[in-house]
């Protein structure tokens, strides 16, 4: 039976239009993206197989091109389409956060930083520069590789903060392992940066550790 033979309100597209996107399961959302199934399988069937194969929607969306194209019913065209969707989401979040007060919308801040860093295959240390009202002035990726005291240079962070005329900053970096638990090195470098920026009267509001599906806040954990 094809999806067109299903009751109308059980079809993913019609369900989305009548009840909203949040009412759909991961498989139903993915089915709308895929548009069509394969011989003997509906788009929802294919979506369920893919979610089982990759383990989660998040893993599928952040798969490399070779990994993605190995999925049943997928290929380079679908990979390009997915990357376009993800980039539009990142740009939407970037514009959204630039026009909102970051402290009043911590979830937006986390979502934006996750969209920028969660898919990275190596560690990336980045900074959100904020003005006196805590609106975002700029986002900058500063350091790459293992994030520790040897690879993160406080003078470069200070230079970036001054160049953007920042009054406050929010740091973020990803853990490619997917585990957002901060390491002792994460905590130590954060304290070093706090002391360096304190000399020029710039506040560190938070340091977010981005995992595969979640983020840890050093402020919420009491380290800032």
PDB file of C-alpha atoms in Angstrom:
ATOM      1  CA  UNK A   1       0.000   0.000   0.000  1.00  0.00           C
ATOM      2  CA  UNK A   2       1.371   3.414  -0.942  1.00  0.00           C
ATOM      3  CA  UNK A   3       1.121   6.463   1.319  1.00  0.00           C
ATOM      4  CA  UNK A   4      -1.547   7.935  -0.970  1.00  0.00           C
ATOM      5  CA  UNK A   5      -3.771   4.995   0.047  1.00  0.00           C
ATOM      6  CA  UNK A   6      -3.464   5.854   3.760  1.00  0.00           C
ATOM      7  CA  UNK A   7      -6.171   7.834   5.579  1.00  0.00           C
ATOM      8  CA  UNK A   8      -5.494  11.476   4.770  1.00  0.00           C
ATOM      9  CA  UNK A   9      -4.596  12.611   8.302  1.00  0.00           C
ATOM     10  CA  UNK A  10      -2.114   9.744   8.673  1.00  0.00           C
ATOM     11  CA  UNK A  11      -0.075  10.847   5.642  1.00  0.00           C
ATOM     12  CA  UNK A  12       3.040  12.741   6.821  1.00  0.00           C
ATOM     13  CA  UNK A  13       2.536  15.805   4.612  1.00  0.00           C
ATOM     14  CA  UNK A  14      -1.154  16.199   5.395  1.00  0.00           C
ATOM     15  CA  UNK A  15      -0.489  15.534   9.093  1.00  0.00           C
ATOM     16  CA  UNK A  16       2.141  18.281   9.125  1.00  0.00           C
ATOM     17  CA  UNK A  17      -0.208  20.775   7.475  1.00  0.00           C
ATOM     18  CA  UNK A  18      -3.084  20.009   9.825  1.00  0.00           C
ATOM     19  CA  UNK A  19      -1.260  19.479  13.128  1.00  0.00           C
ATOM     20  CA  UNK A  20       2.138  21.135  12.690  1.00  0.00           C
ATOM     21  CA  UNK A  21       5.634  19.726  12.140  1.00  0.00           C
ATOM     22  CA  UNK A  22       6.146  18.988  15.854  1.00  0.00           C
ATOM     23  CA  UNK A  23       3.434  16.318  15.696  1.00  0.00           C
ATOM     24  CA  UNK A  24       5.444  14.160  13.288  1.00  0.00           C
ATOM     25  CA  UNK A  25       7.812  11.370  14.272  1.00  0.00           C
ATOM     26  CA  UNK A  26      11.425  11.361  13.063  1.00  0.00           C
ATOM     27  CA  UNK A  27      10.498   8.790  10.420  1.00  0.00           C
ATOM     28  CA  UNK A  28       7.601  10.904   9.160  1.00  0.00           C
ATOM     29  CA  UNK A  29       9.735  14.040   8.928  1.00  0.00           C
ATOM     30  CA  UNK A  30      12.434  12.128   7.076  1.00  0.00           C
ATOM     31  CA  UNK A  31       9.817  10.656   4.737  1.00  0.00           C
ATOM     32  CA  UNK A  32       8.737  14.162   3.690  1.00  0.00           C
ATOM     33  CA  UNK A  33      12.381  14.974   2.965  1.00  0.00           C
ATOM     34  CA  UNK A  34      12.847  11.760   0.917  1.00  0.00           C
ATOM     35  CA  UNK A  35       9.541  12.367  -0.927  1.00  0.00           C
ATOM     36  CA  UNK A  36       9.408   8.878  -2.459  1.00  0.00           C
ATOM     37  CA  UNK A  37      10.020   5.327  -1.386  1.00  0.00           C
ATOM     38  CA  UNK A  38      11.521   2.429  -3.302  1.00  0.00           C
ATOM     39  CA  UNK A  39      10.022  -0.663  -4.885  1.00  0.00           C
ATOM     40  CA  UNK A  40       7.805  -2.311  -2.299  1.00  0.00           C
ATOM     41  CA  UNK A  41       8.557   0.275   0.393  1.00  0.00           C
ATOM     42  CA  UNK A  42       6.877   3.579   1.209  1.00  0.00           C
ATOM     43  CA  UNK A  43       8.942   6.649   2.077  1.00  0.00           C
ATOM     44  CA  UNK A  44       8.055   6.041   5.736  1.00  0.00           C
ATOM     45  CA  UNK A  45       9.299   2.432   5.503  1.00  0.00           C
ATOM     46  CA  UNK A  46      12.574   3.616   3.979  1.00  0.00           C
ATOM     47  CA  UNK A  47      12.880   6.274   6.694  1.00  0.00           C
ATOM     48  CA  UNK A  48      12.416   3.733   9.464  1.00  0.00           C
ATOM     49  CA  UNK A  49      15.112   1.511   7.933  1.00  0.00           C
ATOM     50  CA  UNK A  50      17.497   4.455   7.695  1.00  0.00           C
ATOM     51  CA  UNK A  51      16.913   5.497  11.299  1.00  0.00           C
ATOM     52  CA  UNK A  52      17.592   1.940  12.416  1.00  0.00           C
ATOM     53  CA  UNK A  53      20.718   1.773  10.247  1.00  0.00           C
ATOM     54  CA  UNK A  54      22.190   5.085  11.456  1.00  0.00           C
ATOM     55  CA  UNK A  55      20.874   4.877  15.014  1.00  0.00           C
ATOM     56  CA  UNK A  56      19.189   8.285  15.128  1.00  0.00           C
ATOM     57  CA  UNK A  57      18.078  11.216  13.006  1.00  0.00           C
ATOM     58  CA  UNK A  58      20.986  13.245  14.363  1.00  0.00           C
ATOM     59  CA  UNK A  59      23.532  10.622  13.269  1.00  0.00           C
ATOM     60  CA  UNK A  60      21.986  10.447   9.811  1.00  0.00           C
ATOM     61  CA  UNK A  61      22.057  14.219   9.375  1.00  0.00           C
ATOM     62  CA  UNK A  62      25.699  14.452  10.433  1.00  0.00           C
ATOM     63  CA  UNK A  63      26.932  11.439   8.457  1.00  0.00           C
ATOM     64  CA  UNK A  64      29.765  11.970   5.982  1.00  0.00           C
ATOM     65  CA  UNK A  65      28.950  11.780   2.280  1.00  0.00           C
ATOM     66  CA  UNK A  66      30.251   8.190   1.865  1.00  0.00           C
ATOM     67  CA  UNK A  67      28.365   7.041   4.986  1.00  0.00           C
ATOM     68  CA  UNK A  68      25.165   8.818   3.915  1.00  0.00           C
ATOM     69  CA  UNK A  69      25.241   7.454   0.366  1.00  0.00           C
ATOM     70  CA  UNK A  70      25.452   3.885   1.677  1.00  0.00           C
ATOM     71  CA  UNK A  71      21.946   4.280   3.100  1.00  0.00           C
ATOM     72  CA  UNK A  72      19.052   2.546   1.363  1.00  0.00           C
ATOM     73  CA  UNK A  73      17.502   4.863  -1.219  1.00  0.00           C
ATOM     74  CA  UNK A  74      20.081   7.609  -0.713  1.00  0.00           C
ATOM     75  CA  UNK A  75      22.710   9.089  -3.007  1.00  0.00           C
ATOM     76  CA  UNK A  76      24.678  12.212  -3.867  1.00  0.00           C
ATOM     77  CA  UNK A  77      21.571  14.193  -4.852  1.00  0.00           C
ATOM     78  CA  UNK A  78      19.894  13.524  -1.491  1.00  0.00           C
ATOM     79  CA  UNK A  79      23.147  14.288   0.331  1.00  0.00           C
ATOM     80  CA  UNK A  80      23.418  17.649  -1.441  1.00  0.00           C
ATOM     81  CA  UNK A  81      19.765  18.365  -0.668  1.00  0.00           C
ATOM     82  CA  UNK A  82      20.276  17.555   3.026  1.00  0.00           C
ATOM     83  CA  UNK A  83      23.369  19.757   3.255  1.00  0.00           C
ATOM     84  CA  UNK A  84      21.397  22.633   1.748  1.00  0.00           C
ATOM     85  CA  UNK A  85      18.632  22.130   4.329  1.00  0.00           C
ATOM     86  CA  UNK A  86      21.151  22.051   7.190  1.00  0.00           C
ATOM     87  CA  UNK A  87      22.918  25.182   5.961  1.00  0.00           C
ATOM     88  CA  UNK A  88      19.597  27.034   5.663  1.00  0.00           C
ATOM     89  CA  UNK A  89      18.841  26.036   9.264  1.00  0.00           C
ATOM     90  CA  UNK A  90      22.250  27.326  10.406  1.00  0.00           C
ATOM     91  CA  UNK A  91      21.755  30.635   8.613  1.00  0.00           C
ATOM     92  CA  UNK A  92      18.242  30.990  10.018  1.00  0.00           C
ATOM     93  CA  UNK A  93      19.539  30.409  13.558  1.00  0.00           C
ATOM     94  CA  UNK A  94      22.401  32.846  12.950  1.00  0.00           C
ATOM     95  CA  UNK A  95      20.024  35.589  11.834  1.00  0.00           C
ATOM     96  CA  UNK A  96      17.625  34.739  14.649  1.00  0.00           C
ATOM     97  CA  UNK A  97      20.252  34.970  17.365  1.00  0.00           C
ATOM     98  CA  UNK A  98      21.713  38.202  15.978  1.00  0.00           C
ATOM     99  CA  UNK A  99      18.357  39.900  16.510  1.00  0.00           C
ATOM    100  CA  UNK A 100      17.626  38.548  19.981  1.00  0.00           C
ATOM    101  CA  UNK A 101      19.057  39.016  23.445  1.00  0.00           C
ATOM    102  CA  UNK A 102      21.272  35.957  23.931  1.00  0.00           C
ATOM    103  CA  UNK A 103      20.709  35.851  27.683  1.00  0.00           C
ATOM    104  CA  UNK A 104      16.942  35.914  27.279  1.00  0.00           C
ATOM    105  CA  UNK A 105      17.061  33.025  24.801  1.00  0.00           C
ATOM    106  CA  UNK A 106      19.628  30.472  26.063  1.00  0.00           C
ATOM    107  CA  UNK A 107      17.972  27.697  24.076  1.00  0.00           C
ATOM    108  CA  UNK A 108      18.422  29.677  20.844  1.00  0.00           C
ATOM    109  CA  UNK A 109      22.080  30.199  21.735  1.00  0.00           C
ATOM    110  CA  UNK A 110      22.569  26.476  22.367  1.00  0.00           C
ATOM    111  CA  UNK A 111      20.767  25.522  19.166  1.00  0.00           C
ATOM    112  CA  UNK A 112      22.829  27.949  17.130  1.00  0.00           C
ATOM    113  CA  UNK A 113      26.127  26.710  18.558  1.00  0.00           C
ATOM    114  CA  UNK A 114      25.068  23.086  18.143  1.00  0.00           C
ATOM    115  CA  UNK A 115      24.216  23.765  14.488  1.00  0.00           C
ATOM    116  CA  UNK A 116      27.681  25.249  13.994  1.00  0.00           C
ATOM    117  CA  UNK A 117      29.774  22.697  15.877  1.00  0.00           C
ATOM    118  CA  UNK A 118      27.983  19.376  16.476  1.00  0.00           C
ATOM    119  CA  UNK A 119      28.759  18.027  12.996  1.00  0.00           C
ATOM    120  CA  UNK A 120      32.482  18.831  13.126  1.00  0.00           C
ATOM    121  CA  UNK A 121      34.779  15.798  12.927  1.00  0.00           C
ATOM    122  CA  UNK A 122      37.560  17.535  14.906  1.00  0.00           C
ATOM    123  CA  UNK A 123      37.423  19.789  17.944  1.00  0.00           C
ATOM    124  CA  UNK A 124      36.685  23.418  17.126  1.00  0.00           C
ATOM    125  CA  UNK A 125      36.860  26.201  19.713  1.00  0.00           C
ATOM    126  CA  UNK A 126      34.633  29.168  18.882  1.00  0.00           C
ATOM    127  CA  UNK A 127      33.473  32.425  20.400  1.00  0.00           C
ATOM    128  CA  UNK A 128      30.305  34.510  20.333  1.00  0.00           C
ATOM    129  CA  UNK A 129      31.170  38.176  20.823  1.00  0.00           C
ATOM    130  CA  UNK A 130      28.432  40.202  22.554  1.00  0.00           C
ATOM    131  CA  UNK A 131      27.767  43.909  23.032  1.00  0.00           C
ATOM    132  CA  UNK A 132      26.762  45.623  26.278  1.00  0.00           C
ATOM    133  CA  UNK A 133      23.157  44.458  25.822  1.00  0.00           C
ATOM    134  CA  UNK A 134      24.369  40.921  25.137  1.00  0.00           C
ATOM    135  CA  UNK A 135      23.331  40.930  21.490  1.00  0.00           C
ATOM    136  CA  UNK A 136      25.617  38.938  19.205  1.00  0.00           C
ATOM    137  CA  UNK A 137      28.217  40.972  17.343  1.00  0.00           C
ATOM    138  CA  UNK A 138      29.985  38.061  15.646  1.00  0.00           C
ATOM    139  CA  UNK A 139      30.701  34.337  15.718  1.00  0.00           C
ATOM    140  CA  UNK A 140      34.256  33.180  15.116  1.00  0.00           C
ATOM    141  CA  UNK A 141      35.983  29.795  15.016  1.00  0.00           C
ATOM    142  CA  UNK A 142      39.357  30.366  16.664  1.00  0.00           C
ATOM    143  CA  UNK A 143      41.197  27.105  17.315  1.00  0.00           C
ATOM    144  CA  UNK A 144      41.166  23.615  15.859  1.00  0.00           C
ATOM    145  CA  UNK A 145      42.318  20.241  17.132  1.00  0.00           C
ATOM    146  CA  UNK A 146      42.574  19.062  20.730  1.00  0.00           C
ATOM    147  CA  UNK A 147      41.310  21.861  22.981  1.00  0.00           C
ATOM    148  CA  UNK A 148      43.713  22.327  25.873  1.00  0.00           C
ATOM    149  CA  UNK A 149      46.059  24.914  27.332  1.00  0.00           C
ATOM    150  CA  UNK A 150      48.591  24.347  24.552  1.00  0.00           C
ATOM    151  CA  UNK A 151      46.191  24.910  21.653  1.00  0.00           C
ATOM    152  CA  UNK A 152      43.950  27.713  22.970  1.00  0.00           C
ATOM    153  CA  UNK A 153      45.887  30.969  23.254  1.00  0.00           C
ATOM    154  CA  UNK A 154      44.356  33.621  25.556  1.00  0.00           C
ATOM    155  CA  UNK A 155      46.094  36.435  23.658  1.00  0.00           C
ATOM    156  CA  UNK A 156      44.244  35.459  20.455  1.00  0.00           C
ATOM    157  CA  UNK A 157      40.932  35.412  22.318  1.00  0.00           C
ATOM    158  CA  UNK A 158      41.678  38.842  23.777  1.00  0.00           C
ATOM    159  CA  UNK A 159      42.630  40.122  20.323  1.00  0.00           C
ATOM    160  CA  UNK A 160      39.359  38.873  18.831  1.00  0.00           C
ATOM    161  CA  UNK A 161      37.277  40.374  21.641  1.00  0.00           C
ATOM    162  CA  UNK A 162      38.944  43.759  21.214  1.00  0.00           C
ATOM    163  CA  UNK A 163      38.643  43.652  17.415  1.00  0.00           C
ATOM    164  CA  UNK A 164      34.889  43.080  17.724  1.00  0.00           C
ATOM    165  CA  UNK A 165      34.513  45.679  20.492  1.00  0.00           C
ATOM    166  CA  UNK A 166      32.901  43.012  22.677  1.00  0.00           C
ATOM    167  CA  UNK A 167      31.627  43.641  26.196  1.00  0.00           C
ATOM    168  CA  UNK A 168      31.091  39.933  26.905  1.00  0.00           C
ATOM    169  CA  UNK A 169      31.745  36.567  25.289  1.00  0.00           C
ATOM    170  CA  UNK A 170      30.354  33.047  25.191  1.00  0.00           C
ATOM    171  CA  UNK A 171      32.803  30.263  24.366  1.00  0.00           C
ATOM    172  CA  UNK A 172      31.888  26.945  22.796  1.00  0.00           C
ATOM    173  CA  UNK A 173      33.664  23.891  21.529  1.00  0.00           C
ATOM    174  CA  UNK A 174      32.597  20.446  20.431  1.00  0.00           C
ATOM    175  CA  UNK A 175      33.490  16.964  21.601  1.00  0.00           C
ATOM    176  CA  UNK A 176      33.590  14.745  18.472  1.00  0.00           C
ATOM    177  CA  UNK A 177      33.056  11.724  20.746  1.00  0.00           C
ATOM    178  CA  UNK A 178      29.509  13.027  21.250  1.00  0.00           C
ATOM    179  CA  UNK A 179      29.810  13.226  25.045  1.00  0.00           C
ATOM    180  CA  UNK A 180      29.272  16.854  26.186  1.00  0.00           C
ATOM    181  CA  UNK A 181      30.734  16.308  29.666  1.00  0.00           C
ATOM    182  CA  UNK A 182      33.446  18.954  30.250  1.00  0.00           C
ATOM    183  CA  UNK A 183      36.964  17.697  30.886  1.00  0.00           C
ATOM    184  CA  UNK A 184      39.318  19.124  33.486  1.00  0.00           C
ATOM    185  CA  UNK A 185      41.241  20.738  30.612  1.00  0.00           C
ATOM    186  CA  UNK A 186      38.017  22.454  29.463  1.00  0.00           C
ATOM    187  CA  UNK A 187      37.503  23.910  32.925  1.00  0.00           C
ATOM    188  CA  UNK A 188      41.128  24.987  33.299  1.00  0.00           C
ATOM    189  CA  UNK A 189      41.341  26.814  29.968  1.00  0.00           C
ATOM    190  CA  UNK A 190      38.030  28.526  30.719  1.00  0.00           C
ATOM    191  CA  UNK A 191      39.432  29.909  33.972  1.00  0.00           C
ATOM    192  CA  UNK A 192      42.565  31.074  32.155  1.00  0.00           C
ATOM    193  CA  UNK A 193      40.464  32.903  29.595  1.00  0.00           C
ATOM    194  CA  UNK A 194      38.277  34.457  32.286  1.00  0.00           C
ATOM    195  CA  UNK A 195      41.384  35.892  33.986  1.00  0.00           C
ATOM    196  CA  UNK A 196      42.835  37.168  30.703  1.00  0.00           C
ATOM    197  CA  UNK A 197      39.599  38.908  29.680  1.00  0.00           C
ATOM    198  CA  UNK A 198      39.046  40.298  33.154  1.00  0.00           C
ATOM    199  CA  UNK A 199      42.119  42.505  32.613  1.00  0.00           C
ATOM    200  CA  UNK A 200      40.306  44.325  29.790  1.00  0.00           C
ATOM    201  CA  UNK A 201      36.909  44.318  31.513  1.00  0.00           C
ATOM    202  CA  UNK A 202      35.228  41.732  29.264  1.00  0.00           C
ATOM    203  CA  UNK A 203      32.956  39.173  30.928  1.00  0.00           C
ATOM    204  CA  UNK A 204      32.818  35.479  30.109  1.00  0.00           C
ATOM    205  CA  UNK A 205      29.140  34.512  30.337  1.00  0.00           C
ATOM    206  CA  UNK A 206      29.432  30.822  29.536  1.00  0.00           C
ATOM    207  CA  UNK A 207      31.407  28.035  27.886  1.00  0.00           C
ATOM    208  CA  UNK A 208      29.240  25.446  26.155  1.00  0.00           C
ATOM    209  CA  UNK A 209      30.492  21.947  25.419  1.00  0.00           C
ATOM    210  CA  UNK A 210      28.690  20.608  22.347  1.00  0.00           C
ATOM    211  CA  UNK A 211      28.013  16.884  22.041  1.00  0.00           C
ATOM    212  CA  UNK A 212      26.212  14.919  19.349  1.00  0.00           C
ATOM    213  CA  UNK A 213      22.753  15.734  20.647  1.00  0.00           C
ATOM    214  CA  UNK A 214      23.158  17.887  23.736  1.00  0.00           C
ATOM    215  CA  UNK A 215      25.286  20.667  25.215  1.00  0.00           C
ATOM    216  CA  UNK A 216      26.737  21.239  28.674  1.00  0.00           C
ATOM    217  CA  UNK A 217      26.987  24.724  30.168  1.00  0.00           C
ATOM    218  CA  UNK A 218      29.922  25.458  32.472  1.00  0.00           C
ATOM    219  CA  UNK A 219      27.864  28.282  33.973  1.00  0.00           C
ATOM    220  CA  UNK A 220      24.987  25.933  34.774  1.00  0.00           C
ATOM    221  CA  UNK A 221      27.455  23.429  36.208  1.00  0.00           C
ATOM    222  CA  UNK A 222      28.893  26.094  38.525  1.00  0.00           C
ATOM    223  CA  UNK A 223      32.342  26.449  36.925  1.00  0.00           C
ATOM    224  CA  UNK A 224      31.799  30.098  35.900  1.00  0.00           C
TER     225      UNK A 224
END
